[in-house]
Amino acid sequence: MYHSTDPRAALAATPVGAKPAATHFAGAEYAKFYETPPAENRNGARTWYARGQNFIIAYSEADEGAVLSRTNQPDEYVVLLPEPGAGAEIVWGNERKVVNGHSISFVPAGASSVTLLGAAKVVRLVTTRSEDLAKLCSNAASYATPHPNLPPFEPWPEAAAGAKIHTYSLDVAATPGRFGRIFRCSTFMVNFLEPRNGPRDPSKMSPHHHEDFEQCSLALAGTFVHHLRWPWTTDMAQWRDDDHERCGSPSIAVIPPPAIHTSQAVDPKLNVLVDIFCPPRLDFSAKPGWVLNEDDYPMPAQTAAGQSAA
């Protein structure tokens, strides 16, 4: 039930009865990094970890010269520098690239490093195939048993130009009809939403649900109330109370399917939210012009063929 002013109102609805209705549900996951000490404090960076079923969020507050490295990374990962600033140097294999602040980069599998050229906040997104980092997550115990209603993770195709560091500026002007600033790689889709000054209009909320994927909402500035409601089934043992979870920043909320949800910015000053999906979303990818780097990362062949035939 998107508000009429929300670009997502144009998304195609899932046909009724397309798949059996869910009968078991998982709760949401919340990690309020500002309330807990970092899981790691080394090499000039203080890092907090939390996860969903397929992904890990590594949020770091790093000093100039801090090094964040991966020696045996199993798949492509994301480096998000959300604020303007000195940027970082990313090294992968024989490739060395200096990236600016307020940017997003995709780094291939294998050994790599990110060296901060100035003090900055850094967010890395990796899949749970990185078992060493999964163990450090504050909510690791919640996923000791896989959550329901989620299919096994399958990556999307690699970049069309082959394995290399891909970097994009977040300085992209808003366009009418486009939702946020969306980028994707083989493992993630990241939507850096437009910053909001002041609270969201409570008469223009957009409650909706997802059938078979989690959404991670990363708060980088401000305060949000995440409203969630789960379906009722014939089995009252599966009923869950509504959530109205207030989260400051930095924090994440992991929203499970098929909970109805909407997030409300409530801070009187700046509110910044980033939505994260692993793997990428098909519906957003199918909207022409929504994925800003769609020419660099192809959709799965079967899906692309289906879109062409539609």
XYZ file of C-alpha atoms in Angstrom:
310
model
C 0.000 0.000 0.000
C 2.398 2.655 -1.229
C 1.352 6.285 -1.003
C 0.453 7.709 -4.416
C 3.520 9.990 -4.297
C 5.883 7.041 -3.776
C 7.634 5.867 -7.000
C 7.245 2.259 -5.787
C 3.488 2.548 -6.345
C 4.260 1.743 -10.007
C 5.801 -1.641 -9.166
C 3.907 -4.676 -10.389
C 2.019 -6.460 -7.620
C 2.703 -10.117 -6.888
C -0.213 -12.140 -8.300
C -2.521 -13.453 -5.611
C -1.965 -17.167 -5.076
C 1.381 -17.127 -6.911
C 2.905 -19.134 -4.060
C 1.542 -20.703 -0.885
C 0.997 -18.283 1.971
C 3.636 -18.367 4.701
C 2.650 -20.159 7.911
C 5.781 -19.595 10.045
C 7.520 -16.289 10.654
C 10.749 -14.844 11.976
C 11.009 -11.699 14.026
C 12.856 -8.595 12.939
C 16.497 -8.067 13.892
C 17.744 -4.772 15.316
C 21.356 -3.790 15.970
C 21.904 -0.400 17.605
C 25.630 0.080 17.204
C 25.586 3.229 19.345
C 24.525 1.164 22.381
C 27.294 -1.455 22.312
C 31.105 -1.520 22.113
C 32.645 -2.533 18.785
C 33.290 -6.207 18.097
C 36.770 -5.300 16.804
C 39.170 -2.447 17.549
C 42.294 -2.848 15.458
C 44.339 -1.269 12.665
C 42.810 2.118 13.495
C 39.196 1.032 12.991
C 36.389 0.263 15.424
C 33.947 -2.146 13.767
C 30.479 -3.414 14.647
C 28.936 -6.459 12.922
C 25.338 -7.622 12.512
C 23.682 -9.878 9.959
C 20.672 -11.102 8.072
C 20.281 -14.539 6.539
C 22.458 -13.817 3.509
C 24.435 -10.709 4.450
C 26.689 -9.100 7.053
C 26.873 -5.385 7.796
C 30.316 -4.237 8.987
C 30.070 -0.641 10.219
C 33.419 1.022 11.018
C 34.520 4.325 12.462
C 38.059 4.582 11.152
C 41.055 6.864 11.661
C 43.252 8.226 8.899
C 45.529 5.418 7.740
C 43.248 2.669 9.059
C 43.358 -0.514 6.980
C 40.391 -2.854 6.466
C 41.577 -5.968 4.680
C 40.240 -9.280 3.410
C 42.728 -12.066 2.715
C 40.432 -14.753 1.316
C 37.156 -13.033 0.475
C 34.860 -15.656 -1.141
C 32.768 -13.298 -3.291
C 32.191 -9.698 -4.353
C 31.618 -7.172 -1.567
C 30.620 -3.552 -1.082
C 32.566 -0.595 0.327
C 30.312 2.344 1.171
C 31.813 5.713 2.135
C 28.604 7.550 2.984
C 30.003 11.002 3.737
C 32.103 13.470 1.709
C 35.736 13.457 2.737
C 39.241 12.310 1.910
C 38.136 8.893 0.647
C 40.170 5.707 0.565
C 42.584 3.645 -1.464
C 41.235 0.232 -2.469
C 43.687 -2.445 -3.591
C 42.635 -5.712 -5.230
C 45.162 -7.907 -7.007
C 47.273 -5.629 -9.213
C 44.598 -2.931 -9.244
C 44.925 0.131 -7.026
C 42.171 2.758 -7.021
C 41.712 5.938 -4.994
C 38.002 6.578 -4.353
C 36.350 9.702 -3.006
C 34.109 10.018 -0.007
C 30.357 9.825 -0.672
C 30.859 6.854 -2.975
C 30.054 3.180 -3.332
C 32.536 0.575 -4.590
C 32.262 -3.100 -5.466
C 35.364 -5.204 -4.827
C 35.854 -8.689 -6.368
C 36.573 -11.887 -4.481
C 40.084 -12.614 -3.252
C 42.593 -10.556 -1.287
C 41.911 -6.830 -0.998
C 42.369 -3.862 1.313
C 40.765 -0.502 2.015
C 43.086 2.185 3.442
C 41.452 5.361 4.765
C 42.953 8.623 3.502
C 41.231 10.506 6.303
C 39.064 9.753 9.323
C 35.725 8.429 8.062
C 32.771 6.142 8.534
C 32.997 3.013 6.356
C 30.339 0.381 5.745
C 31.267 -2.935 4.174
C 28.633 -5.379 3.003
C 29.638 -9.020 2.633
C 27.647 -12.206 2.266
C 27.474 -14.781 5.035
C 29.834 -16.910 2.991
C 32.448 -14.898 4.926
C 32.182 -17.238 7.891
C 34.939 -15.492 9.860
C 32.867 -12.286 9.959
C 29.568 -14.072 10.538
C 30.939 -15.291 13.883
C 31.492 -11.681 14.992
C 27.897 -10.560 14.437
C 26.037 -9.380 17.530
C 22.977 -11.378 16.448
C 24.795 -14.484 15.188
C 22.787 -16.756 17.480
C 19.528 -15.697 15.833
C 20.594 -17.370 12.585
C 21.865 -20.619 14.092
C 18.774 -22.036 12.378
C 17.853 -20.481 9.003
C 14.848 -18.186 9.081
C 11.714 -19.226 7.169
C 10.365 -17.873 3.849
C 13.809 -17.198 2.342
C 15.210 -19.202 -0.603
C 18.886 -20.218 -0.706
C 21.240 -17.392 -1.694
C 22.228 -17.314 -5.358
C 24.507 -14.568 -6.691
C 23.726 -12.645 -9.849
C 26.074 -12.568 -12.871
C 29.509 -11.013 -12.539
C 30.249 -7.614 -14.051
C 30.080 -7.486 -17.846
C 33.650 -6.144 -18.074
C 35.036 -8.853 -15.802
C 36.451 -8.744 -12.301
C 37.725 -5.311 -11.287
C 36.973 -2.586 -8.752
C 33.840 -0.652 -9.730
C 33.287 2.751 -8.085
C 30.375 5.190 -8.338
C 29.713 8.601 -6.844
C 26.626 9.036 -4.684
C 26.307 12.609 -5.923
C 23.378 11.798 -8.204
C 20.540 14.266 -8.569
C 17.010 13.068 -7.813
C 14.854 12.326 -10.862
C 11.036 12.343 -10.805
C 9.749 8.766 -10.852
C 13.044 7.193 -9.788
C 13.293 5.750 -6.270
C 16.471 6.750 -4.429
C 19.947 6.024 -5.811
C 20.187 2.318 -6.565
C 23.358 0.403 -7.424
C 23.849 -3.353 -7.747
C 26.630 -5.897 -8.099
C 26.616 -9.695 -8.211
C 25.831 -10.021 -4.509
C 24.066 -6.845 -3.317
C 21.660 -4.097 -4.248
C 22.101 -0.837 -2.321
C 19.597 2.014 -2.359
C 21.041 5.199 -0.850
C 17.796 7.037 -0.185
C 17.459 10.791 -0.449
C 18.298 12.438 2.896
C 15.290 13.822 4.720
C 15.448 16.996 6.786
C 12.904 16.688 9.555
C 10.271 14.044 10.268
C 8.367 12.106 7.619
C 4.767 13.173 7.092
C 2.768 10.516 9.002
C -0.068 10.836 6.476
C 2.253 9.634 3.674
C 3.544 6.293 4.930
C 4.003 3.308 2.597
C 3.319 0.004 4.376
C 4.175 -2.970 2.143
C 5.663 -6.445 2.355
C 8.109 -8.719 0.538
C 7.300 -12.340 -0.248
C 10.716 -13.967 -0.088
C 13.582 -11.625 0.789
C 14.857 -9.646 3.737
C 15.353 -5.898 3.684
C 18.111 -4.314 5.734
C 17.547 -0.654 6.602
C 20.794 1.005 7.697
C 20.357 4.292 9.577
C 23.399 6.534 9.165
C 21.946 9.760 10.580
C 18.850 10.696 12.531
C 16.210 8.496 14.133
C 13.673 6.100 12.642
C 10.707 4.154 13.948
C 10.383 0.837 12.097
C 6.738 -0.267 12.072
C 6.139 -3.986 11.391
C 3.052 -6.196 11.418
C 2.954 -9.939 10.782
C 0.076 -11.910 9.186
C -2.350 -13.868 11.318
C -2.774 -17.545 10.494
C -5.105 -20.206 11.834
C -2.369 -21.158 14.325
C -2.327 -18.550 17.092
C 1.060 -19.858 18.218
C 2.504 -18.142 15.120
C 0.950 -14.752 15.861
C 3.370 -11.938 16.711
C 2.861 -8.546 18.294
C 3.444 -5.486 16.129
C 6.860 -3.803 16.288
C 7.284 -0.042 16.589
C 11.031 -0.073 17.117
C 12.791 3.257 17.585
C 16.360 3.177 16.256
C 18.897 5.964 16.345
C 22.030 5.945 14.231
C 24.109 4.095 13.416
C 21.845 1.053 13.456
C 20.265 -1.588 11.274
C 16.829 -3.144 11.089
C 16.505 -6.480 9.281
C 12.915 -6.837 8.078
C 11.749 -10.415 7.421
C 9.235 -11.588 4.835
C 6.282 -11.317 4.722
C 5.949 -8.720 7.517
C 4.159 -5.538 6.480
C 6.550 -2.689 7.208
C 7.273 0.997 6.802
C 9.968 3.203 8.324
C 9.249 6.638 9.741
C 11.960 9.285 10.019
C 11.294 11.190 13.238
C 14.417 13.254 13.919
C 13.865 17.032 13.627
C 17.218 17.323 11.861
C 18.864 15.135 9.192
C 17.667 11.541 8.612
C 19.670 9.243 6.313
C 18.585 5.669 5.522
C 20.134 3.088 3.188
C 18.180 0.017 2.071
C 20.181 -3.133 1.357
C 19.162 -6.361 -0.400
C 21.153 -9.576 -0.896
C 20.980 -10.710 -3.664
C 19.626 -7.816 -5.816
C 15.882 -7.266 -6.227
C 14.238 -8.251 -9.506
C 11.413 -5.703 -9.353
C 13.704 -2.700 -8.874
C 16.043 -4.036 -11.581
C 13.159 -4.311 -14.040
C 12.312 -0.605 -13.757
C 14.108 1.281 -16.575
C 16.580 3.787 -15.204
C 16.213 2.836 -11.550
C 19.520 0.943 -11.233
C 22.155 3.549 -12.003
C 24.886 1.061 -12.966
C 22.648 -1.456 -14.756
C 24.908 -1.449 -17.841
C 27.850 -2.714 -15.791
C 26.092 -5.623 -14.057
C 23.710 -7.779 -16.118
C 20.545 -9.360 -14.790
C 20.301 -13.180 -14.701
C 19.804 -14.459 -18.259
C 16.482 -16.172 -17.603
C 15.078 -13.061 -15.905
C 16.332 -10.733 -18.640
C 14.747 -12.943 -21.312
C 11.463 -12.861 -19.433
C 11.541 -9.076 -19.246
C 12.237 -8.819 -22.989
C 9.304 -11.057 -23.790
C 6.938 -9.144 -21.514
